[in-house]
XYZ file of N, CA, C and O in Angstrom:
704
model
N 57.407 100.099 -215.712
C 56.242 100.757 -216.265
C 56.000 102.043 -215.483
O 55.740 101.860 -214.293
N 56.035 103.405 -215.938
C 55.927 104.556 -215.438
C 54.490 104.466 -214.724
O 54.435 104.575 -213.499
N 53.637 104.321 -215.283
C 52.225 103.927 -215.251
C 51.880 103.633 -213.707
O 51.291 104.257 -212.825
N 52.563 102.318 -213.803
C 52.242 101.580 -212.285
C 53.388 101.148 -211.617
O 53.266 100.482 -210.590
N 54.608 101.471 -212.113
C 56.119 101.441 -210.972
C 56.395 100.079 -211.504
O 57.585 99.852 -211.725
N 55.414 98.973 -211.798
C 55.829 97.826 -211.964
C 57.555 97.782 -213.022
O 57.919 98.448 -213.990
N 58.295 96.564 -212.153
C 59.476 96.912 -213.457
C 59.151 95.671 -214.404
O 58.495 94.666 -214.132
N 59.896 96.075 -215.784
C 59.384 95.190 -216.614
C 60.458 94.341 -216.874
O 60.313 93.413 -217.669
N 61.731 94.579 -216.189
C 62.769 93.459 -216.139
C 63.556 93.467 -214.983
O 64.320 94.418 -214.822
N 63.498 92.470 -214.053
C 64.149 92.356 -213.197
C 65.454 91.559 -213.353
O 65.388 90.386 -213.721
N 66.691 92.167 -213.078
C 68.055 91.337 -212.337
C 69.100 92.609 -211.803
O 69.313 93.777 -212.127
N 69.482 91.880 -211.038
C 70.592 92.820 -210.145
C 70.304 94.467 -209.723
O 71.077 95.425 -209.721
N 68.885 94.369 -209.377
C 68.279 95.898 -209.157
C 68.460 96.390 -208.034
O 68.060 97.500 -207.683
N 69.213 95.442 -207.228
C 69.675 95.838 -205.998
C 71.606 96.369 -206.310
O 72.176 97.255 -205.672
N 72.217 95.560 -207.387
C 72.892 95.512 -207.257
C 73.899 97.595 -207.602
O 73.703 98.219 -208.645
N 74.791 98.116 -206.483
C 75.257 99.425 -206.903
C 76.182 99.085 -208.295
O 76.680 98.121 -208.876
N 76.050 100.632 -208.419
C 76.606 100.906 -209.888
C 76.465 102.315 -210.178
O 75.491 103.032 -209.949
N 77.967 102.721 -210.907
C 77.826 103.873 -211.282
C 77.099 104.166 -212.365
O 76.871 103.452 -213.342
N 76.648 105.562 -212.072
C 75.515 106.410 -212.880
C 75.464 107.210 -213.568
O 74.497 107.458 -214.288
N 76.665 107.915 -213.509
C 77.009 108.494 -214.540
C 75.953 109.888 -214.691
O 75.588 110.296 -213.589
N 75.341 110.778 -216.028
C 74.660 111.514 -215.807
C 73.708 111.665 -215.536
O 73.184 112.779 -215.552
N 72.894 110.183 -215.049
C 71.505 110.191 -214.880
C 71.411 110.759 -213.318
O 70.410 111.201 -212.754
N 72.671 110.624 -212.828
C 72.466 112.061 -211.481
C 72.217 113.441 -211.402
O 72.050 114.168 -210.424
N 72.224 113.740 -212.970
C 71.932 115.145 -212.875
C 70.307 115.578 -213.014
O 69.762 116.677 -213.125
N 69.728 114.035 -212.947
C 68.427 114.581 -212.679
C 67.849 115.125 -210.657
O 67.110 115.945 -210.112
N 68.821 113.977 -210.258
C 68.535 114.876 -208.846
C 69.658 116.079 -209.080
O 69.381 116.628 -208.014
N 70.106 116.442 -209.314
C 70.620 117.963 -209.326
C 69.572 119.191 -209.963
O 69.636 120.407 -209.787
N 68.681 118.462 -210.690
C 67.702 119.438 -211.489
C 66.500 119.704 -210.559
O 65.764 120.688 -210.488
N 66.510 118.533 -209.857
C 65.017 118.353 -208.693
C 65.486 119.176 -207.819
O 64.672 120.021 -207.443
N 66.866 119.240 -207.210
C 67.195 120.491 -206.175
C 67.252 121.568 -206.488
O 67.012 122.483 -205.700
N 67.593 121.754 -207.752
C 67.468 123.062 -208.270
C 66.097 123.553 -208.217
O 65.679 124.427 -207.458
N 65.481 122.952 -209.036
C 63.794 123.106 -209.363
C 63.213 123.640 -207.938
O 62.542 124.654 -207.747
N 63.700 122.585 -206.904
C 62.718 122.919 -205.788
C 63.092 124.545 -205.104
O 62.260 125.387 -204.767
N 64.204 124.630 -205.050
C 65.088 125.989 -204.772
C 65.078 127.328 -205.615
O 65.514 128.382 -205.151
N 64.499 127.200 -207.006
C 64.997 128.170 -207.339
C 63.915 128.725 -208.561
O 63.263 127.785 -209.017
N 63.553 130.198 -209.254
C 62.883 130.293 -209.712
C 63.553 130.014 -211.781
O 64.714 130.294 -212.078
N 62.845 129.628 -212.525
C 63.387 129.539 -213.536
C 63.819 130.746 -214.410
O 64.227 130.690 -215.570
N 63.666 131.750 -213.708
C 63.720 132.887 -214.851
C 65.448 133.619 -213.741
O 66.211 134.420 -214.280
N 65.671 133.148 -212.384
C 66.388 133.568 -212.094
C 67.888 133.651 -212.791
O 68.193 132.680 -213.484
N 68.855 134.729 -212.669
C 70.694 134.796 -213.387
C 71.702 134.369 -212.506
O 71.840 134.760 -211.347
N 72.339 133.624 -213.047
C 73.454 132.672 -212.824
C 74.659 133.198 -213.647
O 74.485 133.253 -214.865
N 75.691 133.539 -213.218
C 77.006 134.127 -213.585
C 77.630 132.572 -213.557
O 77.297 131.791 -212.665
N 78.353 132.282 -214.375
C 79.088 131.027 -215.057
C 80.573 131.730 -214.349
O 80.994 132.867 -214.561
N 81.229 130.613 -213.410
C 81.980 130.673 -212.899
C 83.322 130.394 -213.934
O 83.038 130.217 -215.119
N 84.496 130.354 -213.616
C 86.033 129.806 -214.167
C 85.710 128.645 -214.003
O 85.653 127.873 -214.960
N 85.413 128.244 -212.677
C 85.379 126.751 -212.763
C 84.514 125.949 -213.122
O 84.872 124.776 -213.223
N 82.881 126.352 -213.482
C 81.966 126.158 -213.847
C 82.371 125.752 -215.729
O 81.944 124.767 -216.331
N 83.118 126.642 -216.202
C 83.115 126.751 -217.662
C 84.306 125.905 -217.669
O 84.619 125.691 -218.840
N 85.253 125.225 -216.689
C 86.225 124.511 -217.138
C 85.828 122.748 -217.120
O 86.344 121.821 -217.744
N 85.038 122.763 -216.427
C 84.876 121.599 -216.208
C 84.766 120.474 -217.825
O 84.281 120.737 -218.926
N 85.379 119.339 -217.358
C 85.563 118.008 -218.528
C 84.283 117.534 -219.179
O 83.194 117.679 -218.625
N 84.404 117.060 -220.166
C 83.357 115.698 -220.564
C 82.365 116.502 -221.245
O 82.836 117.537 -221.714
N 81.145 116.328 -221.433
C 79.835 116.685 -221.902
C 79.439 118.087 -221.495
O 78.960 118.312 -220.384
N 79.651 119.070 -222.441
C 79.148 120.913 -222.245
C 78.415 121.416 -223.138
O 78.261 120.946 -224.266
N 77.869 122.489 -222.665
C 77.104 123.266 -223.003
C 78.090 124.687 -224.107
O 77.693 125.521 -224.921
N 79.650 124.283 -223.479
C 80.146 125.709 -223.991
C 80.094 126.754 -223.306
O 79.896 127.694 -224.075
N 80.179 127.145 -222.096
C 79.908 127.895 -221.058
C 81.138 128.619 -221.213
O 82.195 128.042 -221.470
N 81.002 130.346 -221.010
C 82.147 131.018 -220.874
C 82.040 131.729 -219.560
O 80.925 132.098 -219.193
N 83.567 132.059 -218.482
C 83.451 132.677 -217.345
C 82.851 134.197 -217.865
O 82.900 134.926 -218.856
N 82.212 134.156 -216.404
C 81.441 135.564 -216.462
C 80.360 135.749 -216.966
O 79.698 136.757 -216.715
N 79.913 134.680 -217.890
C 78.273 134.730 -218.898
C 77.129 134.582 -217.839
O 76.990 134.126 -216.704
N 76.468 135.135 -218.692
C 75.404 135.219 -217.163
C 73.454 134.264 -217.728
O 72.602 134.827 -218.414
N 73.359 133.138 -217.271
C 72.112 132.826 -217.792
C 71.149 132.649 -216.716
O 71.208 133.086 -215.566
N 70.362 132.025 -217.204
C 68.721 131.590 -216.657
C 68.567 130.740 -216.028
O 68.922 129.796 -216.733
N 68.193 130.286 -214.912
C 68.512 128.544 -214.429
C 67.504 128.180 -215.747
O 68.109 127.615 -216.657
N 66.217 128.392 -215.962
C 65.893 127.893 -217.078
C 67.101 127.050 -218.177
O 67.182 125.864 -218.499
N 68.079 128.447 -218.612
C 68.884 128.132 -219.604
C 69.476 126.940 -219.513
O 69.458 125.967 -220.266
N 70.101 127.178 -218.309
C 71.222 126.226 -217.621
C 70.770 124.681 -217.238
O 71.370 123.654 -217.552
N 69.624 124.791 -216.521
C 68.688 123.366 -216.995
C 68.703 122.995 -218.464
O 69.321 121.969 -218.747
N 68.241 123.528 -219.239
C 68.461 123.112 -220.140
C 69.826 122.136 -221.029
O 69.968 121.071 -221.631
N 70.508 123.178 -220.666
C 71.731 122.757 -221.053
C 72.540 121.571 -220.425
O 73.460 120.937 -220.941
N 71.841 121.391 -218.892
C 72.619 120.376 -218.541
C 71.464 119.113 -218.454
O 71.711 118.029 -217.926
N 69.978 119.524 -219.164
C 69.419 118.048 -219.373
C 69.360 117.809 -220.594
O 69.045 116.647 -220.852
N 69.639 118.816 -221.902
C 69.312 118.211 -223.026
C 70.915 118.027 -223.415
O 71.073 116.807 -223.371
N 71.736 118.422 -223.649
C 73.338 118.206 -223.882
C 74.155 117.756 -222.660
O 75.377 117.621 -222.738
N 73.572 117.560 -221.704
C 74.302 116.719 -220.460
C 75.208 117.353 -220.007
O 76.045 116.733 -219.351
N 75.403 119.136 -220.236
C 76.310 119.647 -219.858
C 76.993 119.696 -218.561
O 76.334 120.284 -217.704
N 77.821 119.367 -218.281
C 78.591 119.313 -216.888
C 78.735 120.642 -216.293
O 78.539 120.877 -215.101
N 79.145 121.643 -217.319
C 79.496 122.714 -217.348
C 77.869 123.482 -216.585
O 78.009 124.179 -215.580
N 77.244 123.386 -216.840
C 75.857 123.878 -216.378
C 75.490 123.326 -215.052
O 74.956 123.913 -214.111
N 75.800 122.324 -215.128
C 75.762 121.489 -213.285
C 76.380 121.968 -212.637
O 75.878 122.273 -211.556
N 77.304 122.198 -212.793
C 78.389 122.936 -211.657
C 78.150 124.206 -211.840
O 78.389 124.851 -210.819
N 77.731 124.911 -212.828
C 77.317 126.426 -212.738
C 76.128 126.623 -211.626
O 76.168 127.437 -210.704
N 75.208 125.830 -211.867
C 73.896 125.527 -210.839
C 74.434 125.349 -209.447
O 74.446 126.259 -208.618
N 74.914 124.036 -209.217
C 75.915 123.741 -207.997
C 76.006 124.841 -207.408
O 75.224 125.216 -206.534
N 77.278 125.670 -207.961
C 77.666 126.796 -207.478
C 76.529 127.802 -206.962
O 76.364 128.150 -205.793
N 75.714 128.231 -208.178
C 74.835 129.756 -207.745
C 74.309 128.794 -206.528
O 74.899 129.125 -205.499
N 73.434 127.759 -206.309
C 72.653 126.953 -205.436
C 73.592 127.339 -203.954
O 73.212 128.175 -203.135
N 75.055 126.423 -203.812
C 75.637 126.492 -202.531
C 77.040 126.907 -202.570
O 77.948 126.487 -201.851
N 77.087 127.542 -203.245
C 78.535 128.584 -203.674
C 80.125 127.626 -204.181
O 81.275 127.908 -204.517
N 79.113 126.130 -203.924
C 80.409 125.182 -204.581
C 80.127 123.617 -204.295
O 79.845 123.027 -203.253
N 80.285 123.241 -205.419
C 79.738 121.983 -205.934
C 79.569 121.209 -204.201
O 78.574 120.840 -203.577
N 80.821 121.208 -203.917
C 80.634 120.095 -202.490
C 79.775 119.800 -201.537
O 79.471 118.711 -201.052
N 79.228 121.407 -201.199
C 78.209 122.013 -200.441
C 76.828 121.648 -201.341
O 75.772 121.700 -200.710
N 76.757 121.277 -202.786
C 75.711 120.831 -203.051
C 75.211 120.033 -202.885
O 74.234 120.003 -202.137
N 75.748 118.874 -203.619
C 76.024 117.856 -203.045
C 75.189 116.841 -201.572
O 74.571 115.792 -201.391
N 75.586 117.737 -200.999
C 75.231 117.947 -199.456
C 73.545 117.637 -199.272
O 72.927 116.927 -198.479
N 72.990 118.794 -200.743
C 71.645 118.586 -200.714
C 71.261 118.089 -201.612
O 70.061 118.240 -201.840
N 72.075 117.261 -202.557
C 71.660 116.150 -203.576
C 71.186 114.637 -202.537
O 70.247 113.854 -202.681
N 72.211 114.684 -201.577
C 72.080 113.467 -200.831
C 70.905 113.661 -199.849
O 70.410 112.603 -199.460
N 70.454 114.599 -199.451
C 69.148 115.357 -198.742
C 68.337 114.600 -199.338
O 67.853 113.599 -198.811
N 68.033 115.076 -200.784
C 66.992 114.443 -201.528
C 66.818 113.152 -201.851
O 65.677 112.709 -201.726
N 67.695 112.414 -202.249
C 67.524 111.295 -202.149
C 67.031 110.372 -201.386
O 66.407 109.336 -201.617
N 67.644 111.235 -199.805
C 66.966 110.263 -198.620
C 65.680 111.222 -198.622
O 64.930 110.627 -197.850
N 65.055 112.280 -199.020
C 63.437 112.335 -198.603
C 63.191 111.636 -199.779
O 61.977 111.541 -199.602
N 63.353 111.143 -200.706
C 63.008 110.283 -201.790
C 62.886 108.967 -201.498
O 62.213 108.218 -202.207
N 63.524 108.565 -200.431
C 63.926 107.148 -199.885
C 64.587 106.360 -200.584
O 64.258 105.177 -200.666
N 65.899 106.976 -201.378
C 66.586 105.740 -201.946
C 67.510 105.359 -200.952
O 68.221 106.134 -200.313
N 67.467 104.045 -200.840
C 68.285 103.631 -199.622
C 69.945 103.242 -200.072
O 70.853 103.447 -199.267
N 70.240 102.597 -201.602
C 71.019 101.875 -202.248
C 72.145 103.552 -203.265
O 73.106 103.328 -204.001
N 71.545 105.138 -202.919
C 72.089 105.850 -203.844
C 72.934 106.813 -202.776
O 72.644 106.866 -201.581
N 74.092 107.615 -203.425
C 74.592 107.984 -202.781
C 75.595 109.169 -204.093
O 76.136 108.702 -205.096
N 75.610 110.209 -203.838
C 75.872 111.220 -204.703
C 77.675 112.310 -204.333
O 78.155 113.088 -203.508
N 77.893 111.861 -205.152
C 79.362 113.264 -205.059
C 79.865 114.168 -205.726
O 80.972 114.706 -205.680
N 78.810 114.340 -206.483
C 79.166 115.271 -207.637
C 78.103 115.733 -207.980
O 77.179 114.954 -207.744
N 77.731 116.889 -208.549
C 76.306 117.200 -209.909
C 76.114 116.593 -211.102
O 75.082 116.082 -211.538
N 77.335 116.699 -211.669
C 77.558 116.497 -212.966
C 77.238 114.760 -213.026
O 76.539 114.454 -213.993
N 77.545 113.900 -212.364
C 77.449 112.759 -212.606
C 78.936 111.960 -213.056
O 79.074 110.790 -213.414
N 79.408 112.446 -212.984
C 81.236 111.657 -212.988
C 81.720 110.409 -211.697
O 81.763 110.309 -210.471
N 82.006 109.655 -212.860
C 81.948 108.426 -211.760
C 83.270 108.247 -210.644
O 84.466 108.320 -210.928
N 82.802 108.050 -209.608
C 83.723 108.202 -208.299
C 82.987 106.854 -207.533
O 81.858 106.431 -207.783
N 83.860 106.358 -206.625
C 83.732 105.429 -206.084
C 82.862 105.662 -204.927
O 82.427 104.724 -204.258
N 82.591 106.930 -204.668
C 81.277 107.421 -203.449
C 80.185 107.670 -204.516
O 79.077 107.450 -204.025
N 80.141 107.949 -205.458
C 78.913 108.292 -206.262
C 77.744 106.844 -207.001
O 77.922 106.700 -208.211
N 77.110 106.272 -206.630
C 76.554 104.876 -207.297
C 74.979 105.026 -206.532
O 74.522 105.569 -205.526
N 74.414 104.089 -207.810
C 73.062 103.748 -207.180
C 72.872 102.609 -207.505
O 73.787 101.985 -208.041
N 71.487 101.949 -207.247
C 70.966 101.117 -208.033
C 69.677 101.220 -209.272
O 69.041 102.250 -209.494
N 69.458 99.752 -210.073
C 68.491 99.869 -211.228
C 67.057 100.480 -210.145
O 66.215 101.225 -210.648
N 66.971 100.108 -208.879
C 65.845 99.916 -208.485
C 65.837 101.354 -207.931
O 64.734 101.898 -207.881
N 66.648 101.876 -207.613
C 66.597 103.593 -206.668
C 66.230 104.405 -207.877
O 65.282 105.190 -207.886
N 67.268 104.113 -209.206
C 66.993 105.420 -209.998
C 65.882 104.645 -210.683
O 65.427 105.581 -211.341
N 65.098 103.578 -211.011
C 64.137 103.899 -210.944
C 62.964 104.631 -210.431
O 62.017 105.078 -211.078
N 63.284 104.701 -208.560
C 62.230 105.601 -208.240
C 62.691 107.192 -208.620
O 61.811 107.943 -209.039
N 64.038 107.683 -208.475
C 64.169 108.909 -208.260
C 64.055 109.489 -209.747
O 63.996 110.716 -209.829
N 64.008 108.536 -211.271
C 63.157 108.984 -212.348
C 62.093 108.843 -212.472
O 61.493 109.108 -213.514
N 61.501 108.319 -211.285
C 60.049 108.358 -211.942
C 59.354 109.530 -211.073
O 58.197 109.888 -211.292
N 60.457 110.296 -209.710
C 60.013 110.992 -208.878
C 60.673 112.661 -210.382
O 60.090 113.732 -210.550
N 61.438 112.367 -210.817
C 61.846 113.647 -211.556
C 60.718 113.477 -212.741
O 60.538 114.574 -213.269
N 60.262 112.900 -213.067
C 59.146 112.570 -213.886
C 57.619 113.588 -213.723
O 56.818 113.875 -214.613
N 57.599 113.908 -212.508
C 56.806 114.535 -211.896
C 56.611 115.799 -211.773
O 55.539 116.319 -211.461
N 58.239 116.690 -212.152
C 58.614 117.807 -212.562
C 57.941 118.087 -213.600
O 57.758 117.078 -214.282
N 57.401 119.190 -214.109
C 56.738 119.142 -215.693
C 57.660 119.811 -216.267
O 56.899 120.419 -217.020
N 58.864 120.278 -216.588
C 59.869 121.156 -216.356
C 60.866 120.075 -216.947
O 61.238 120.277 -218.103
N 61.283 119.089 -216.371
C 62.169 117.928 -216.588
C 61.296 116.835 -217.123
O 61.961 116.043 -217.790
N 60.387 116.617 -217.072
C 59.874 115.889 -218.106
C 59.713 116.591 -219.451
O 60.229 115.810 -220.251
N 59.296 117.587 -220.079
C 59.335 118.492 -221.101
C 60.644 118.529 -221.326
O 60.658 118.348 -222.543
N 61.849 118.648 -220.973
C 63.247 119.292 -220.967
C 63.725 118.177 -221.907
O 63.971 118.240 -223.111
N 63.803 116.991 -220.935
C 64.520 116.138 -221.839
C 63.620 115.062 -222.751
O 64.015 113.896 -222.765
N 62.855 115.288 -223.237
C 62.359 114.907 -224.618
C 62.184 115.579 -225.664
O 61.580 115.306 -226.701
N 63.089 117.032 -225.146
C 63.803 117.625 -226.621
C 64.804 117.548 -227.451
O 65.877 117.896 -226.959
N 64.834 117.121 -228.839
C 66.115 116.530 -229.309
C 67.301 117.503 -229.414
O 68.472 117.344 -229.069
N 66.576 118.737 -230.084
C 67.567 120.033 -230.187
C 67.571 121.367 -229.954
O 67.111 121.899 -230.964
N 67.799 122.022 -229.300
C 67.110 123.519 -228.605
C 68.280 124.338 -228.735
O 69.366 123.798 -228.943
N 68.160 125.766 -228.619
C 69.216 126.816 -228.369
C 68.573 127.618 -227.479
O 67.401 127.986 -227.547
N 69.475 127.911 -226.538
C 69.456 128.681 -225.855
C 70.913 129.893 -225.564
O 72.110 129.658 -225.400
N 70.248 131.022 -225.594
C 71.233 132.301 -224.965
C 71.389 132.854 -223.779
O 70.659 132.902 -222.789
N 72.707 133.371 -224.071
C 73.557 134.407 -222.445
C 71.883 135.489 -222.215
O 71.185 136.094 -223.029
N 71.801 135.317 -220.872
C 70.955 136.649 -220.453
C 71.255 137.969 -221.628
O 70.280 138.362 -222.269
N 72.271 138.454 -221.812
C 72.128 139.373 -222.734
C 72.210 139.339 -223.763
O 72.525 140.369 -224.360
N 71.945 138.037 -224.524
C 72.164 137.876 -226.072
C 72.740 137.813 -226.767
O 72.587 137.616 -227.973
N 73.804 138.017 -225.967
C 75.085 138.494 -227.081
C 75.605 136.487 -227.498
O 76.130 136.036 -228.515
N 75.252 135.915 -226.483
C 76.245 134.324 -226.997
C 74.652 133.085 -226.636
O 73.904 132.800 -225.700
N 74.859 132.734 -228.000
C 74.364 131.449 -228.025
C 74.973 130.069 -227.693
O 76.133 129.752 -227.956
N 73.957 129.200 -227.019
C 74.558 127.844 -227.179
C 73.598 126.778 -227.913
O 72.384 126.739 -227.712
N 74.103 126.148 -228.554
C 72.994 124.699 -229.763
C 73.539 123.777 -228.597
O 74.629 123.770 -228.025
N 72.207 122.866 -228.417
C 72.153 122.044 -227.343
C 71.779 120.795 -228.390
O 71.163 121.111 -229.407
N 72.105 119.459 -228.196
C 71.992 118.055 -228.557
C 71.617 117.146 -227.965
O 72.507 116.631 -227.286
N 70.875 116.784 -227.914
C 70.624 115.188 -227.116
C 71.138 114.449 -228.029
O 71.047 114.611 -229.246
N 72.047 113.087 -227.083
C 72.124 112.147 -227.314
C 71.569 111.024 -227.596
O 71.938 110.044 -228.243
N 70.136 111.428 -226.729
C 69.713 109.934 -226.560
C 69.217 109.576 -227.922
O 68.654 110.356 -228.690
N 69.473 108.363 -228.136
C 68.964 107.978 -229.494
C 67.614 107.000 -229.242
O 67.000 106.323 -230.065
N 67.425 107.143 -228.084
C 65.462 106.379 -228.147
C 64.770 108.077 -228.133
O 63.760 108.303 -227.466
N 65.220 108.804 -228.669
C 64.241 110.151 -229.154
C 64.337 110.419 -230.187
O 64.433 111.634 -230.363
N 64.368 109.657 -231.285
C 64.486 109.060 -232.384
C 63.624 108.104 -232.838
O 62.559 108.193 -233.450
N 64.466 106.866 -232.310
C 63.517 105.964 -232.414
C 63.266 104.847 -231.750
O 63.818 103.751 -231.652
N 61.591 105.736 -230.979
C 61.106 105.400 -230.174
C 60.468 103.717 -230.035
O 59.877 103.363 -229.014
């Protein structure tokens, strides 16, 4: 229950497990805390190559962390995490660094982070009971709470010239 923390189903909430993209909400909280939303982000080679879930990112495009939040909370873009990553500490690893920062001023004791994007690795896992707190601590963002309870948004390159159509997946924003 967001309300009062209470959980409304308990088993194996201790137990680790990978997480997949729900890590890119602490990547959004480090960002958030670091950085202004209107600031430009140049989309790296390696930023725009990255696998799995994108935004469509091309090297050299230049956006908004606004944008780029976006893109990597409403379409889960990977491609936007590691663009962030990067402008943040000039390369994912070094982020990282301060994904795991946060967590421990968050006090999850059971989470442990290696990536932005959320790609599962055998150092990257939490538990039901950590990312419960560390969503209910991104919850608190008004920024990331607004972000991802949008089903479909577009957003553009700083200069207009390239759009991206963003999707959520989630299908409880639907039907709720």
């Amino acid at each position: 229950d967001l309300e009062t923390g209470s959980p409304l189903l308990v088993r194996d909430i201790f137990t680790r497990r990978p997480i997949a993209s729900i890590a890119k909400l602490i990547t959004a909280m480090v960002i958030l805390d670091r950085h202004p939303l209107d600031e430009r982000v140049r989309v790296s080679k390696n930023a725009a190559a990255q696998e799995g879930s994108s935004m469509h990112l091309k090297p050299g495009e230049e956006l908004t962390v606004e944008n780029l939040l976006k893109g990597m909370l409403i379409a889960s873009g990977n491609d936007a995490a590691v663009a962030l990553a990067e402008a943040d500490s000039r390369s994912e690893t070094e982020f990282v660094k301060k994904m795991n920062e946060k967590a421990a001023l968050l006090g999850l004791k059971d989470s442990h982070f290696s990536n932005a994007k959320g790609f599962d690795e055998s150092a990257a896992y939490s538990t039901a009971f950590d990312t419960m707190i560390f969503a209910r601590a991104a919850l608190t963002y008004p920024f990331i709470k607004k972000t991802t309870s949008i089903k479909n948004s577009e957003v553009r390159s700083f200069d207009g010239k390239t759009s991206h159509r963003l999707e959520n997946t989630n299908e409880l924003l639907e039907n709720q």
